[in-house]
CSV table of C-alpha atoms and ligand atoms in Angstrom, one decimal:
chain,number,residue,atom,x,y,z
O,348,MET,CA,-3.7,75.0,29.8
O,349,VAL,CA,-5.0,75.3,26.3
O,350,ASN,CA,-7.5,78.0,25.3
O,351,TYR,CA,-10.7,77.2,23.3
O,352,ARG,CA,-12.1,79.0,20.3
O,353,TYR,CA,-15.4,78.7,18.5
O,354,LEU,CA,-15.3,76.8,15.2
O,355,GLY,CA,-16.8,79.1,12.5
O,356,ASN,CA,-20.0,80.8,13.6
O,357,SER,CA,-21.2,77.6,15.3
O,358,GLY,CA,-21.5,77.0,19.0
O,359,LEU,CA,-18.8,74.3,19.0
O,360,LYS,CA,-15.7,75.2,21.0
O,361,ILE,CA,-12.5,73.4,20.2
O,362,SER,CA,-9.0,73.5,21.8
O,363,GLU,CA,-7.0,76.0,19.8
O,364,ILE,CA,-4.2,73.5,19.8
O,365,THR,CA,-5.6,70.3,18.4
O,366,TYR,CA,-3.8,66.9,18.1
O,367,GLY,CA,-3.6,65.0,14.8
O,368,ASN,CA,-2.2,61.6,14.1
O,369,TRP,CA,-1.2,61.6,10.4
O,370,LEU,CA,2.0,59.6,9.7
O,371,THR,CA,2.4,58.7,13.4
O,372,HIS,CA,-0.3,56.4,14.8
O,373,GLY,CA,-0.3,53.0,13.1
O,374,SER,CA,2.9,53.8,11.2
O,375,GLN,CA,5.9,55.8,12.4
O,376,VAL,CA,5.3,55.4,16.2
O,377,GLU,CA,4.5,52.3,18.2
O,378,ASN,CA,1.0,52.2,19.9
O,379,ASP,CA,2.5,52.8,23.3
O,380,ALA,CA,4.1,56.1,22.1
O,381,ALA,CA,0.8,57.0,20.4
O,382,THR,CA,-1.1,56.5,23.6
O,383,ALA,CA,1.5,58.5,25.5
O,384,CYS,CA,1.1,61.4,23.0
O,385,VAL,CA,-2.7,61.3,23.4
O,386,ARG,CA,-2.3,61.2,27.2
O,387,ALA,CA,0.0,64.3,27.1
O,388,ALA,CA,-2.5,66.1,24.9
O,389,LEU,CA,-5.3,65.3,27.3
O,390,ASP,CA,-3.2,66.3,30.3
O,391,ALA,CA,-2.4,69.7,28.6
O,392,GLY,CA,-6.1,70.4,28.1
O,393,ILE,CA,-6.4,69.4,24.4
O,394,SER,CA,-9.9,68.2,23.9
O,395,THR,CA,-9.9,68.0,20.1
O,396,PHE,CA,-8.5,65.2,18.1
O,397,ASP,CA,-8.2,64.9,14.3
O,398,THR,CA,-7.7,61.8,12.1
O,399,ALA,CA,-8.8,60.4,8.8
O,400,ASP,CA,-9.9,57.0,7.5
O,401,VAL,CA,-7.0,56.9,5.1
O,402,TYR,CA,-4.2,57.6,7.7
O,403,ALA,CA,-2.1,54.4,8.0
O,404,ASN,CA,-4.8,52.8,5.9
O,405,THR,CA,-7.4,53.0,8.7
O,406,LYS,CA,-5.1,52.0,11.5
O,407,ALA,CA,-4.7,55.6,12.8
O,408,GLU,CA,-8.5,55.8,13.5
O,409,GLN,CA,-8.3,52.5,15.4
O,410,VAL,CA,-5.2,53.6,17.4
O,411,LEU,CA,-6.8,56.9,18.3
O,412,GLY,CA,-10.1,55.2,19.3
O,413,ASP,CA,-8.2,52.8,21.5
O,414,ALA,CA,-6.2,55.6,23.1
O,415,LEU,CA,-9.3,57.6,23.9
O,416,LYS,CA,-11.2,54.6,25.3
O,417,GLY,CA,-12.5,55.3,28.8
O,418,GLU,CA,-12.5,59.1,28.3
O,419,ARG,CA,-15.7,61.0,28.8
O,420,ARG,CA,-17.1,61.4,25.3
O,421,GLU,CA,-18.8,64.7,26.0
O,422,SER,CA,-15.4,66.2,27.0
O,423,LEU,CA,-13.9,65.4,23.6
O,424,GLU,CA,-14.2,66.6,20.0
O,425,ILE,CA,-13.3,63.9,17.6
O,426,PHE,CA,-12.8,64.8,13.9
O,427,THR,CA,-12.3,62.5,10.9
O,428,LYS,CA,-12.3,62.7,7.1
O,429,VAL,CA,-13.5,61.0,4.0
O,430,TYR,CA,-12.3,61.0,0.4
O,431,TRP,CA,-9.4,58.6,-0.3
O,432,PRO,CA,-9.7,54.8,-0.7
O,433,THR,CA,-9.2,52.6,2.3
O,434,GLY,CA,-10.0,49.3,0.6
O,435,PRO,CA,-8.6,47.3,-2.3
O,436,GLY,CA,-9.8,49.9,-4.8
O,437,GLY,CA,-13.3,49.2,-6.1
O,438,PRO,CA,-14.9,51.7,-8.5
O,439,ASN,CA,-16.7,53.5,-5.6
O,440,ASP,CA,-13.8,53.4,-3.1
O,441,THR,CA,-12.8,57.0,-3.6
O,442,GLY,CA,-14.3,60.5,-3.7
O,443,LEU,CA,-17.4,62.1,-2.3
O,444,SER,CA,-20.3,60.1,-3.8
O,445,ARG,CA,-23.2,59.3,-1.5
O,446,LYS,CA,-22.2,55.7,-1.5
O,447,HIS,CA,-18.6,56.3,-0.5
O,448,ILE,CA,-19.6,58.8,2.2
O,449,MET,CA,-22.3,56.7,3.7
O,450,GLU,CA,-20.1,53.6,3.8
O,451,SER,CA,-17.1,55.5,5.1
O,452,ILE,CA,-18.8,57.2,8.0
O,453,ASN,CA,-20.0,53.9,9.4
O,454,ALA,CA,-16.6,52.3,9.1
O,455,SER,CA,-14.9,55.3,10.8
O,456,LEU,CA,-17.4,55.3,13.7
O,457,THR,CA,-16.7,51.6,14.3
O,458,ARG,CA,-12.9,52.1,14.3
O,459,LEU,CA,-13.1,55.1,16.5
O,460,GLY,CA,-15.4,53.3,18.9
O,461,THR,CA,-18.0,56.1,19.0
O,462,ASP,CA,-21.6,56.7,17.9
O,463,TYR,CA,-20.8,60.1,16.3
O,464,VAL,CA,-17.9,62.3,15.3
O,465,ASP,CA,-18.1,66.0,16.1
O,466,LEU,CA,-16.7,67.1,12.7
O,467,TYR,CA,-16.8,65.1,9.5
O,468,GLN,CA,-14.6,66.6,6.8
O,469,ALA,CA,-14.4,66.2,3.0
O,470,HIS,CA,-10.6,65.5,2.8
O,471,ARG,CA,-10.4,66.9,-0.7
O,472,PHE,CA,-12.8,68.3,-3.4
O,473,ASP,CA,-14.3,65.7,-5.7
O,474,THR,CA,-14.5,67.2,-9.2
O,475,GLU,CA,-16.5,64.2,-10.6
O,476,THR,CA,-19.4,63.9,-8.1
O,477,PRO,CA,-22.1,66.6,-8.3
O,478,LEU,CA,-21.6,68.9,-5.3
O,479,GLU,CA,-25.3,68.7,-4.6
O,480,GLU,CA,-25.0,64.9,-4.1
O,481,THR,CA,-22.1,65.3,-1.7
O,482,MET,CA,-23.7,68.0,0.4
O,483,GLN,CA,-27.0,66.0,0.5
O,484,ALA,CA,-25.1,63.0,1.9
O,485,PHE,CA,-23.5,65.2,4.5
O,486,ALA,CA,-26.9,66.7,5.4
O,487,ASP,CA,-28.3,63.2,5.9
O,488,ILE,CA,-25.4,62.2,8.1
O,489,VAL,CA,-26.0,65.2,10.3
O,490,ARG,CA,-29.7,64.4,10.5
O,491,GLN,CA,-28.8,60.8,11.4
O,492,GLY,CA,-26.6,62.2,14.3
O,493,LYS,CA,-23.5,60.4,12.9
O,494,ALA,CA,-21.7,63.7,12.6
O,495,LEU,CA,-22.6,66.9,14.5
O,496,TYR,CA,-20.9,69.3,12.1
O,497,ILE,CA,-19.4,69.3,8.6
O,498,GLY,CA,-16.1,70.7,7.3
O,499,VAL,CA,-13.8,70.5,4.3
O,500,SER,CA,-10.1,70.2,3.7
O,501,GLU,CA,-8.0,71.9,1.0
O,502,TRP,CA,-10.9,73.3,-0.9
O,503,THR,CA,-10.4,76.5,-2.9
O,504,ALA,CA,-12.3,79.7,-1.9
O,505,ASP,CA,-14.8,79.1,-4.8
O,506,GLN,CA,-15.4,75.5,-3.7
O,507,ILE,CA,-15.9,76.6,-0.1
O,508,ARG,CA,-18.4,79.3,-1.2
O,509,ALA,CA,-20.4,76.8,-3.3
O,510,GLY,CA,-20.4,74.1,-0.6
O,511,HIS,CA,-21.4,76.7,2.0
O,512,ALA,CA,-24.4,77.9,-0.1
O,513,LEU,CA,-25.7,74.4,-0.6
O,514,SER,CA,-25.3,73.5,3.1
O,515,LYS,CA,-27.5,76.5,4.0
O,516,GLU,CA,-30.1,75.4,1.5
O,517,LEU,CA,-30.0,71.9,3.0
O,518,GLY,CA,-30.5,73.1,6.6
O,519,PHE,CA,-27.0,72.8,8.0
O,520,GLN,CA,-23.8,74.9,7.8
O,521,LEU,CA,-20.3,74.2,6.6
O,522,ILE,CA,-18.2,75.5,9.5
O,523,SER,CA,-14.6,74.7,8.8
O,524,SER,CA,-11.8,74.4,6.3
O,525,GLN,CA,-8.6,72.4,7.0
O,526,PRO,CA,-5.7,73.7,4.9
O,527,GLN,CA,-1.9,73.7,5.2
O,528,TYR,CA,-0.7,76.9,6.9
O,529,SER,CA,2.5,77.9,8.6
O,530,MET,CA,5.2,80.6,8.5
O,531,LEU,CA,6.6,78.7,5.5
O,532,TRP,CA,3.2,78.1,3.7
O,533,ARG,CA,0.9,81.1,3.5
O,534,VAL,CA,-1.2,80.3,0.4
O,535,ILE,CA,-4.6,80.6,2.2
O,536,GLU,CA,-4.1,84.2,3.2
O,537,ASN,CA,-5.0,85.4,-0.4
O,538,GLU,CA,-8.4,83.9,-0.9
O,539,VAL,CA,-9.4,81.1,1.4
O,540,VAL,CA,-9.1,83.2,4.6
O,541,PRO,CA,-11.1,86.3,3.4
O,542,THR,CA,-13.8,84.1,1.8
O,543,SER,CA,-14.1,81.9,4.9
O,544,ALA,CA,-14.2,84.9,7.3
O,545,GLU,CA,-17.0,86.4,5.2
O,546,LEU,CA,-19.0,83.1,5.4
O,547,GLY,CA,-18.4,82.3,9.1
O,548,ILE,CA,-16.0,79.5,8.4
O,549,SER,CA,-12.8,78.8,10.5
O,550,GLN,CA,-9.5,77.3,9.5
O,551,ILE,CA,-8.1,74.3,11.3
O,552,VAL,CA,-4.5,74.5,10.0
O,553,TRP,CA,-2.3,71.5,9.4
O,554,SER,CA,1.5,71.2,9.7
O,555,PRO,CA,1.9,74.5,11.7
O,556,VAL,CA,5.6,73.6,12.4
O,557,ALA,CA,6.0,72.5,8.8
O,558,GLN,CA,6.4,68.9,9.8
O,559,GLY,CA,9.2,69.7,12.2
O,560,VAL,CA,11.2,72.1,10.0
O,561,LEU,CA,10.1,75.1,12.0
O,562,THR,CA,11.4,73.6,15.3
O,563,GLY,CA,14.9,74.4,14.0
O,564,LYS,CA,16.1,70.8,14.5
O,565,TYR,CA,17.1,70.5,10.8
O,566,THR,CA,20.1,72.7,10.2
O,567,PRO,CA,21.9,73.5,6.9
O,568,GLY,CA,24.5,70.9,5.9
O,569,ALA,CA,24.0,68.8,9.1
O,570,GLU,CA,23.0,65.1,9.4
O,571,LEU,CA,19.2,64.5,9.8
O,572,PRO,CA,18.3,63.9,13.4
O,573,ALA,CA,17.8,60.1,14.0
O,574,GLY,CA,14.2,59.0,14.1
O,575,SER,CA,12.9,62.3,12.7
O,576,ARG,CA,10.2,62.5,10.1
O,577,ALA,CA,12.7,63.5,7.4
O,578,THR,CA,14.4,60.1,7.8
O,579,ASP,CA,11.1,58.2,7.6
O,580,GLU,CA,11.4,57.1,4.0
O,581,LYS,CA,8.2,55.1,4.2
O,582,GLY,CA,6.1,57.9,5.6
O,583,GLY,CA,6.8,61.7,5.8
O,584,ALA,CA,10.2,62.1,4.2
O,585,ASN,CA,8.6,62.7,0.8
O,586,MET,CA,6.4,65.6,1.8
O,587,ILE,CA,8.9,67.3,4.2
O,588,LYS,CA,11.4,67.5,1.3
O,589,ARG,CA,9.6,70.6,-0.1
O,590,PHE,CA,11.1,72.5,2.9
O,591,MET,CA,14.5,70.9,3.2
O,592,HIS,CA,16.6,73.5,1.4
O,593,ASP,CA,19.6,75.1,3.1
O,594,ASP,CA,18.4,78.7,2.6
O,595,VAL,CA,15.0,77.8,4.2
O,596,LEU,CA,16.7,75.9,7.1
O,597,GLN,CA,19.0,78.9,7.6
O,598,ARG,CA,16.1,81.4,7.7
O,599,VAL,CA,14.5,79.2,10.3
O,600,GLN,CA,17.7,79.4,12.4
O,601,ASP,CA,17.6,83.2,12.0
O,602,LEU,CA,14.2,83.3,13.7
O,603,LYS,CA,15.8,82.2,17.0
O,604,PRO,CA,16.4,85.7,18.4
O,605,VAL,CA,12.6,86.4,17.8
O,606,ALA,CA,11.7,83.3,19.7
O,607,ASP,CA,14.2,84.2,22.5
O,608,GLU,CA,12.6,87.7,22.8
O,609,LEU,CA,9.3,86.0,23.6
O,610,ASP,CA,10.9,83.3,25.8
O,611,LEU,CA,9.6,80.6,23.4
O,612,SER,CA,11.2,77.7,21.6
O,613,LEU,CA,11.1,77.9,17.8
O,614,ALA,CA,8.3,75.2,17.7
O,615,GLN,CA,6.2,77.3,20.1
O,616,LEU,CA,6.8,80.5,18.0
O,617,ALA,CA,5.6,78.6,14.9
O,618,VAL,CA,2.4,77.3,16.6
O,619,ALA,CA,1.7,80.7,18.2
O,620,TRP,CA,2.3,82.4,14.8
O,621,VAL,CA,-0.6,80.6,13.1
O,622,LEU,CA,-2.9,81.4,16.1
O,623,GLN,CA,-2.4,85.1,15.5
O,624,ASN,CA,-4.7,84.9,12.5
O,625,ASP,CA,-8.2,85.5,13.7
O,626,ASN,CA,-9.7,83.1,11.1
O,627,VAL,CA,-7.7,80.2,12.5
O,628,ALA,CA,-9.6,78.2,15.1
O,629,ALA,CA,-6.9,75.7,15.8
O,630,ALA,CA,-3.3,74.8,15.1
O,631,LEU,CA,-3.4,71.1,14.3
O,632,ILE,CA,-0.2,69.7,15.7
O,633,GLY,CA,1.4,66.3,15.2
O,634,ALA,CA,3.9,64.6,17.5
O,635,SER,CA,6.0,61.5,17.6
O,636,ARG,CA,6.8,61.9,21.4
O,637,PRO,CA,4.8,63.2,24.3
O,638,GLU,CA,7.5,65.8,25.1
O,639,GLN,CA,6.7,67.5,21.8
O,640,VAL,CA,3.1,67.9,22.7
O,641,ALA,CA,4.0,69.3,26.1
O,642,GLU,CA,6.3,71.8,24.5
O,643,ASN,CA,4.0,72.9,21.7
O,644,VAL,CA,0.9,73.4,23.7
O,645,LYS,CA,2.6,76.2,25.6
O,646,ALA,CA,2.0,78.3,22.5
O,647,SER,CA,-1.6,78.7,23.5
O,648,GLY,CA,-2.5,82.2,24.6
O,649,VAL,CA,0.8,83.7,23.3
O,650,VAL,CA,0.5,87.2,21.7
O,651,ILE,CA,3.2,88.1,19.2
O,652,PRO,CA,3.6,91.9,19.0
O,653,GLU,CA,3.2,93.6,15.6
O,654,GLU,CA,6.9,94.5,15.4
O,655,LEU,CA,8.0,90.9,15.9
O,656,LEU,CA,5.5,89.7,13.3
O,657,ALA,CA,7.1,92.2,10.9
O,658,LYS,CA,10.5,91.0,11.9
O,659,ILE,CA,9.5,87.4,11.1
O,660,ASP,CA,8.2,88.5,7.6
O,661,THR,CA,11.5,90.2,6.9
O,662,ILE,CA,13.5,87.1,8.0
O,663,LEU,CA,11.4,84.6,6.0
O,664,GLY,CA,10.4,86.7,3.1
O,665,GLY,CA,13.5,88.9,2.5
Q,1020,NDP,P1,3.3,69.4,12.5
Q,1020,NDP,O1,3.8,70.6,11.6
Q,1020,NDP,O2,2.9,69.8,13.9
Q,1020,NDP,O3,4.5,68.4,12.5
Q,1020,NDP,C1,4.6,67.4,13.5
Q,1020,NDP,C2,5.9,66.7,13.5
Q,1020,NDP,O4,7.0,67.6,13.7
Q,1020,NDP,C3,6.0,65.7,14.7
Q,1020,NDP,O5,5.4,64.5,14.4
Q,1020,NDP,C4,7.5,65.7,14.9
Q,1020,NDP,O6,8.1,64.8,13.9
Q,1020,NDP,C5,7.9,67.1,14.6
Q,1020,NDP,N1,7.8,67.9,15.8
Q,1020,NDP,C6,6.7,68.6,16.3
Q,1020,NDP,N2,7.0,69.3,17.4
Q,1020,NDP,C7,8.3,69.1,17.7
Q,1020,NDP,C8,9.2,69.6,18.7
Q,1020,NDP,N3,8.7,70.4,19.6
Q,1020,NDP,N4,10.5,69.2,18.6
Q,1020,NDP,C9,10.9,68.5,17.6
Q,1020,NDP,N5,10.2,67.9,16.6
Q,1020,NDP,C10,8.8,68.3,16.7
Q,1020,NDP,O7,2.1,68.7,11.9
Q,1020,NDP,P2,1.8,67.4,11.0
Q,1020,NDP,O8,2.5,67.5,9.7
Q,1020,NDP,O9,2.1,66.2,11.8
Q,1020,NDP,O10,0.2,67.5,10.8
Q,1020,NDP,C11,-0.6,67.6,11.9
Q,1020,NDP,C12,-2.0,67.1,11.6
Q,1020,NDP,O11,-2.6,67.9,10.6
Q,1020,NDP,C13,-2.0,65.7,11.1
Q,1020,NDP,O12,-1.9,64.8,12.2
Q,1020,NDP,C14,-3.4,65.7,10.5
Q,1020,NDP,O13,-4.4,65.5,11.6
Q,1020,NDP,C15,-3.5,67.0,9.9
Q,1020,NDP,N6,-3.1,67.0,8.5
Q,1020,NDP,C16,-4.1,67.2,7.6
Q,1020,NDP,C17,-3.9,67.1,6.2
Q,1020,NDP,C18,-5.1,67.4,5.3
Q,1020,NDP,O14,-4.9,67.2,4.1
Q,1020,NDP,N7,-6.2,67.8,5.8
Q,1020,NDP,C19,-2.6,66.8,5.7
Q,1020,NDP,C20,-1.6,66.7,6.7
Q,1020,NDP,C21,-1.9,66.7,8.0
Q,1020,NDP,P3,9.4,63.9,14.2
Q,1020,NDP,O15,9.6,63.8,15.6
Q,1020,NDP,O16,9.1,62.6,13.5
Q,1020,NDP,O17,10.5,64.6,13.5
């Protein structure tokens, strides 16, 4: 079963492997498969579910809400996000203005079929709206009980520091940051992680298996596996391309002996790897099939010894 970690220095515990539905629910996978993945997550002890209003243009929230219907609300942590437009594109349909935030939370709650989300996240930083206005809107949402905690996603260290300071002044506390992080994407280690650790903020990291690349299923020179994200031209193919280079795919294959030494699959090694970072509260996994969830959750609780971490650095960085 999955272990739990505290989110930032709050009292909220979340499952250290958390399930997210970007590119899958309401788009790549049929609703039955989406429900099967959610079921597999619940069966494995995952209690934390992440979505966003913009995923599949609002359909992902609806599908997740439907899949979780009937579950005991108190046993779940439901996270969503605000920033991008979900409508036809009016002047206030985007960003972190008070208007957009207040309208978006209500629409998200309706789609998710819940009175509150556990974590409401700013999906990106808004350079045009005063940060004071954004943080005041979040403070009001917390006071109204529509969100219990507030987080951000893909904010820089300086933006996190400024948002955190304002949140304290306004009587709540920013507790999480949601950045991309994996063995192939380590940008946050330089500034975001040290700043967050100092402020009592955790990372909930997305694409821990680099959208499937770190499972080793894409091999140099070979055909793309049928039905995989890299073949999904409407959805994920575009973003996964940044990893689809023969030298990267070969290095991933070269990690196999390290995974074997720990009796793990490559996917499990990749998920376990992000969880070795103390500032990471959760690896935020995606899945197109329930078997992937069942496989990846086995990374919970795995300890990768220092010498193998060093070996991984050599293989990927050398
Ligand atoms: P992952 O790196 O976990 O990639 C998931 C995909 O990899 C699956 O859908 C599947 O794709 C493939 N895969 C996973 N496990 C296996 C396995 N064991 N064997 C074979 N293939 C496997 O994460 P995502 O990129 O899906 O992101 C996860 C979540 O992070 C999102 O749902 C979302 O909640 C969040 N996110 C947040 C962002 C932000 O800006 N805040 C941005 C992006 C994501 P397939 O079978 O189709 O090949």
